[in-house]
Amino acid sequence: MSGVVSRSTPGFRRSFKVPNADALRWFPGHMDKGLKQIESKLSVVDCVIEVHDARVPLSSRNPNFRHTVLGNKPHLLVLNKKDLTDMRWQKEVDERLKSEHGISDVLYTCCKNDRDKNVDQVVPKAIELISQSPRFNREDSEEMNLMIIGVPNVGKSSLINRIRNKVLKKRNSNPVGAEPGITRSVMNRVKVSASPLVFLYDTPGILSPNIKNAETGLRLALCACIKDHLIGIEVIADYLLYTLNKHGNFKYVEMMGLEGPTDNIGTLLTKGAMKMDKYEKRRSHEGYINRPHLSAAAEIFVRAFRDNKFGPVMLDSDLLTNNN
Ligand SMILES: Nc1nc2c(ncn2[C@@H]2O[C@H](COP(=O)(O)OP(=O)(O)O)[C@@H](O)[C@H]2O)c(=O)[nH]1
Ligand SMILES: [Mg+2]
């Protein structure tokens, strides 16, 4: 897509060197406890709703997951946090998901927006997919079960709450939470449709992210799908700076008290800490001195990205333009 191809700034880095790639290597993706829990429930699940972060529609999705784990079971991919991603990439994302992941049922959602129409489409779409497919061992059962799964922090609980609250509002006018336990129906599932009879498991299945390489880990860390300390907040901040520069997005300049774009994270964090009055006491041979607090500035910089202060960003744009 010509309009939003990454622009590189002359003299700035064209690739990112990960200083502690080893930290990501031990990430226990293979010891996937969550996957076992999901597999144990699969025999009673009729449609799996996989939630993923729309800023990283390809990174960390295991393209084999659908077929190896689910077989032919209906599967709906929900790309949530669409408010944080650059939706101009939607066509490329859809094409790539179809050609490489075999996925054509995708809904883009924003759980923060009460009026998001696609959130309301999740259950009807799942029912439609189930109705169109053979139900094998479940064909004698009148009820359908839905299960939401995904890696941490993509919005699984938010989506479950949105669906659940809508059903509760319809059923009676009690505000959610007025009757504790009301949603804790039999077997931890909540009825989301009476005709056909459809239930949604109210605890999501948690998948470990599939970290193919260090850069995937950095993207997931930026989206808060893996814990900051695994990589280190200053490295995440550096990757954010590299990413924003790559996208020609220089909104950070003013916020971090810079005179212009920079490719140097040390400069950005030092100036940012000074602007935000963040100092730490350090011992030197002359006694204690106040130094700009770099990790505090890094926290603020990364949080600003997660809070959408720099506008929507498609982190997988290079995967969509290159054939890798
Ligand atoms: N901007 C934005 N934030 C969201 C959206 N959905 C969820 N969140 C936020 O993302 C964070 C993780 O959400 P949560 O539902 O707990 O994710 P889970 O770990 O997958 O269950 C929370 O701070 C939510 O408020 C969305 O569509 N847009
Ligand atoms: Mg949750």
XYZ file of C-alpha atoms and ligand atoms in Angstrom:
353
model
C 0.000 0.000 0.000
C 1.756 3.088 -1.219
C 0.228 5.670 1.139
C 1.537 4.259 4.409
C 4.718 2.459 3.507
C 7.290 3.030 6.195
C 9.450 6.045 5.505
C 12.968 5.821 6.675
C 14.648 8.973 7.872
C 18.124 9.510 6.387
C 20.821 8.475 8.825
C 18.424 6.623 11.114
C 18.607 2.881 11.820
C 17.128 0.596 9.178
C 17.021 -2.410 11.460
C 16.882 -2.937 15.196
C 19.591 -4.762 17.069
C 18.228 -6.493 20.156
C 20.773 -6.222 22.985
C 19.367 -9.099 25.051
C 17.783 -11.499 22.596
C 18.665 -14.316 24.983
C 16.030 -13.091 27.398
C 13.395 -14.024 24.857
C 14.844 -17.368 23.976
C 13.791 -19.021 27.187
C 10.251 -17.744 26.983
C 8.284 -20.882 27.711
C 6.040 -20.845 24.675
C 6.321 -24.591 24.317
C 5.273 -25.268 27.878
C 1.847 -24.072 27.061
C -0.291 -24.815 30.074
C -3.060 -22.645 28.654
C -3.175 -24.669 25.496
C -3.696 -27.870 27.486
C -6.565 -26.252 29.344
C -8.099 -25.153 26.056
C -7.673 -28.599 24.530
C -9.375 -30.216 27.519
C -12.487 -28.121 26.931
C -12.531 -28.376 23.160
C -14.774 -31.422 22.998
C -17.677 -29.337 24.332
C -16.834 -26.149 22.439
C -18.525 -25.498 19.081
C -16.731 -22.318 18.057
C -13.435 -20.864 19.218
C -13.212 -17.081 19.182
C -9.549 -16.140 19.011
C -8.849 -12.569 20.128
C -5.692 -10.878 18.980
C -4.266 -7.344 19.065
C -4.995 -5.541 15.781
C -1.588 -3.796 15.922
C 0.156 -7.177 15.552
C -2.272 -9.223 13.429
C 0.488 -11.564 12.266
C 3.201 -11.453 14.945
C 2.739 -14.148 17.539
C -0.267 -15.749 15.852
C 0.630 -19.332 15.334
C -0.545 -19.976 11.757
C -0.784 -23.715 12.479
C -2.852 -23.288 15.614
C -6.169 -23.354 13.886
C -5.646 -26.620 12.062
C -3.452 -28.525 14.487
C -5.488 -27.680 17.576
C -8.962 -26.993 16.271
C -9.150 -29.232 13.231
C -12.278 -28.203 11.360
C -13.968 -26.593 14.337
C -15.454 -23.179 13.527
C -13.033 -20.398 14.335
C -13.559 -16.648 14.405
C -10.631 -14.250 14.625
C -11.335 -11.017 16.478
C -8.713 -8.301 15.966
C -9.360 -6.099 18.972
C -7.981 -2.639 19.843
C -8.692 -1.471 16.337
C -8.633 2.081 17.731
C -4.878 1.642 18.261
C -3.970 0.252 14.859
C -3.664 1.864 11.459
C -6.779 0.521 9.747
C -5.457 1.560 6.332
C -3.682 -1.803 6.368
C -6.913 -3.792 6.678
C -6.949 -5.035 3.094
C -3.368 -6.336 3.325
C -4.062 -7.931 6.692
C -7.184 -9.689 5.419
C -5.374 -10.978 2.338
C -2.402 -12.244 4.314
C -4.567 -13.948 6.934
C -6.472 -15.660 4.175
C -3.506 -16.753 2.068
C -1.114 -17.768 4.842
C -3.271 -18.564 7.832
C -6.335 -19.877 5.986
C -8.543 -17.433 7.884
C -11.365 -15.509 6.265
C -13.660 -14.851 9.218
C -12.251 -11.747 10.870
C -13.945 -9.026 12.932
C -12.155 -5.802 13.932
C -13.365 -4.547 17.296
C -12.861 -1.850 19.888
C -14.051 -2.888 23.318
C -13.524 0.658 24.587
C -16.254 1.948 22.326
C -19.734 1.146 23.681
C -21.252 1.621 20.266
C -18.866 -0.620 18.331
C -21.138 -2.582 16.004
C -18.598 -5.356 15.428
C -18.545 -6.258 19.116
C -22.273 -6.971 18.777
C -21.542 -9.120 15.732
C -19.243 -11.576 17.530
C -21.947 -13.933 18.842
C -24.182 -13.822 15.692
C -21.114 -14.470 13.521
C -20.097 -17.442 15.693
C -23.639 -18.849 15.465
C -23.535 -18.443 11.696
C -20.213 -20.306 11.467
C -21.489 -23.141 13.655
C -24.698 -23.427 11.617
C -22.662 -23.738 8.432
C -20.431 -26.543 9.661
C -20.920 -30.182 10.661
C -20.965 -30.549 14.448
C -19.521 -34.079 14.627
C -19.740 -35.298 18.241
C -22.002 -32.405 19.219
C -24.778 -32.811 16.720
C -27.234 -34.306 19.253
C -26.827 -31.360 21.556
C -29.218 -28.468 21.118
C -26.948 -25.982 22.782
C -23.858 -24.333 21.386
C -20.804 -23.380 23.420
C -18.431 -20.565 22.560
C -14.993 -20.060 24.016
C -12.782 -16.978 23.829
C -9.034 -17.554 23.701
C -5.905 -15.478 23.113
C -2.568 -14.270 24.443
C -2.493 -11.968 27.519
C -3.796 -8.400 27.412
C -5.478 -8.440 24.006
C -8.915 -7.716 25.479
C -10.419 -11.176 26.086
C -11.991 -10.236 29.423
C -13.201 -6.912 28.021
C -14.925 -8.723 25.167
C -16.503 -11.304 27.480
C -17.757 -8.482 29.713
C -19.176 -6.567 26.781
C -21.085 -9.606 25.519
C -22.219 -10.569 29.018
C -23.346 -7.071 29.965
C -25.374 -6.739 26.824
C -27.189 -9.991 27.551
C -27.799 -9.020 31.179
C -29.130 -5.624 30.196
C -31.534 -7.247 27.810
C -32.665 -9.855 30.313
C -33.447 -7.415 33.101
C -32.539 -3.894 33.927
C -30.224 -4.765 36.811
C -26.925 -3.034 36.387
C -24.006 -5.410 36.067
C -22.555 -6.168 39.446
C -25.811 -5.468 41.308
C -26.255 -9.197 41.859
C -22.874 -10.709 42.475
C -22.615 -14.162 41.047
C -25.392 -13.768 38.524
C -23.022 -14.351 35.657
C -21.388 -17.286 37.404
C -23.933 -19.618 35.913
C -23.583 -23.384 35.834
C -20.197 -24.522 34.529
C -18.847 -20.978 34.370
C -20.715 -20.102 31.282
C -23.307 -17.510 30.518
C -26.275 -17.781 28.194
C -25.761 -15.350 25.336
C -28.671 -16.418 23.129
C -31.941 -18.229 23.848
C -32.821 -19.238 20.327
C -30.615 -20.900 19.300
C -29.414 -21.744 22.789
C -25.854 -20.435 23.027
C -23.479 -20.222 25.977
C -20.155 -18.433 26.322
C -17.506 -19.677 28.755
C -16.875 -16.798 31.102
C -13.182 -17.501 31.641
C -11.032 -17.144 28.543
C -8.428 -19.640 27.417
C -4.959 -18.158 27.700
C -2.423 -18.875 24.983
C 1.288 -18.250 25.322
C 2.490 -15.926 22.592
C 4.380 -17.606 19.811
C 7.677 -15.705 19.829
C 9.356 -16.557 16.561
C 12.196 -14.076 16.918
C 13.353 -11.193 19.053
C 11.468 -8.611 17.011
C 8.175 -10.452 17.550
C 8.935 -10.336 21.267
C 9.546 -6.593 21.104
C 6.257 -5.966 19.301
C 4.382 -8.039 21.835
C 6.126 -6.206 24.651
C 5.083 -2.859 23.149
C 1.480 -4.124 23.167
C 1.936 -5.345 26.771
C 1.316 -8.966 25.781
C 4.519 -10.026 27.527
C 5.901 -8.589 30.720
C 8.159 -5.535 30.446
C 10.850 -6.970 32.707
C 11.509 -9.855 30.291
C 13.051 -7.370 27.879
C 13.664 -4.281 29.970
C 11.740 -1.031 29.698
C 14.631 0.925 28.142
C 15.008 -1.606 25.321
C 11.244 -1.510 24.722
C 11.458 2.300 24.651
C 14.307 2.096 22.113
C 12.273 -0.241 19.918
C 9.356 2.185 20.157
C 11.593 5.046 19.056
C 12.911 2.965 16.151
C 9.321 2.069 15.179
C 7.958 5.616 15.333
C 10.876 6.884 13.245
C 10.315 4.089 10.731
C 6.704 5.222 10.365
C 7.705 8.876 10.075
C 5.749 9.516 13.281
C 7.534 12.278 15.196
C 4.833 13.143 17.704
C 7.266 12.158 20.450
C 9.516 15.169 19.781
C 7.456 17.687 21.726
C 6.413 15.321 24.466
C 9.999 14.328 25.225
C 11.339 17.898 25.097
C 13.499 17.366 21.990
C 14.443 19.893 19.349
C 13.794 17.456 16.534
C 13.572 13.738 15.713
C 16.345 11.580 17.108
C 17.441 8.000 16.649
C 19.302 7.961 19.935
C 17.356 6.576 22.873
C 19.863 7.975 25.378
C 19.216 11.497 24.127
C 15.452 10.989 24.125
C 15.323 9.558 27.648
C 17.700 12.141 29.102
C 15.816 15.099 27.604
C 12.470 13.450 28.434
C 13.447 12.894 32.077
C 14.599 16.512 32.357
C 11.398 17.816 30.805
C 9.270 15.690 33.113
C 11.438 16.490 36.115
C 12.352 12.857 36.783
C 15.689 12.530 38.573
C 17.354 9.822 40.597
C 20.060 10.099 43.227
C 23.261 8.337 42.253
C 26.485 7.988 44.162
C 29.594 9.350 42.548
C 33.096 9.986 43.842
C 31.919 13.492 44.715
C 29.045 12.199 46.804
C 25.385 11.933 45.744
C 24.308 13.597 42.517
C 20.924 13.954 40.816
C 20.826 12.294 37.406
C 18.004 12.171 34.836
C 15.951 9.046 35.657
C 16.140 7.173 32.361
C 13.974 4.188 33.215
C 11.228 6.475 34.599
C 11.304 8.400 31.300
C 11.217 5.081 29.395
C 8.122 3.989 31.365
C 6.350 7.254 30.520
C 7.326 7.059 26.835
C 6.100 3.446 26.451
C 2.922 4.152 28.414
C 2.189 7.084 26.118
C 2.315 4.711 23.149
C 0.013 2.208 24.883
C -2.380 5.072 25.684
C -2.500 6.027 22.006
C -0.742 9.370 22.497
C 1.183 8.930 19.238
C -1.838 7.850 17.217
C -2.595 4.459 15.650
C 0.342 2.325 14.502
C 0.445 -0.955 12.562
C 3.421 -2.727 14.097
C 3.412 -5.551 11.532
C 3.583 -3.225 8.512
C 6.929 -4.670 7.355
C 5.518 -8.209 7.419
C 2.685 -6.969 5.213
C 4.896 -5.258 2.634
C 7.667 -7.868 2.481
C 7.093 -11.499 1.796
C 8.409 -12.655 5.138
N -7.557 0.947 23.413
C -8.187 -0.195 23.685
N -7.940 -0.819 24.849
C -8.588 -1.984 25.094
C -9.512 -2.546 24.180
N -9.969 -3.716 24.716
C -9.377 -3.858 25.920
N -8.538 -2.820 26.161
C -7.668 -2.607 27.336
O -6.606 -3.558 27.266
C -6.239 -3.992 28.574
C -6.324 -5.515 28.662
O -7.690 -5.892 28.526
P -8.241 -7.278 29.124
O -9.662 -7.404 28.706
O -7.948 -7.381 30.589
O -7.319 -8.316 28.329
P -7.127 -9.892 28.557
O -5.857 -10.051 29.333
O -6.990 -10.455 27.184
O -8.325 -10.416 29.280
C -7.185 -3.263 29.526
O -6.524 -2.128 30.007
C -8.366 -2.884 28.654
O -9.023 -1.738 29.118
C -9.741 -1.865 22.939
O -10.495 -2.291 22.058
N -9.045 -0.696 22.749
Mg -8.372 -11.313 31.231
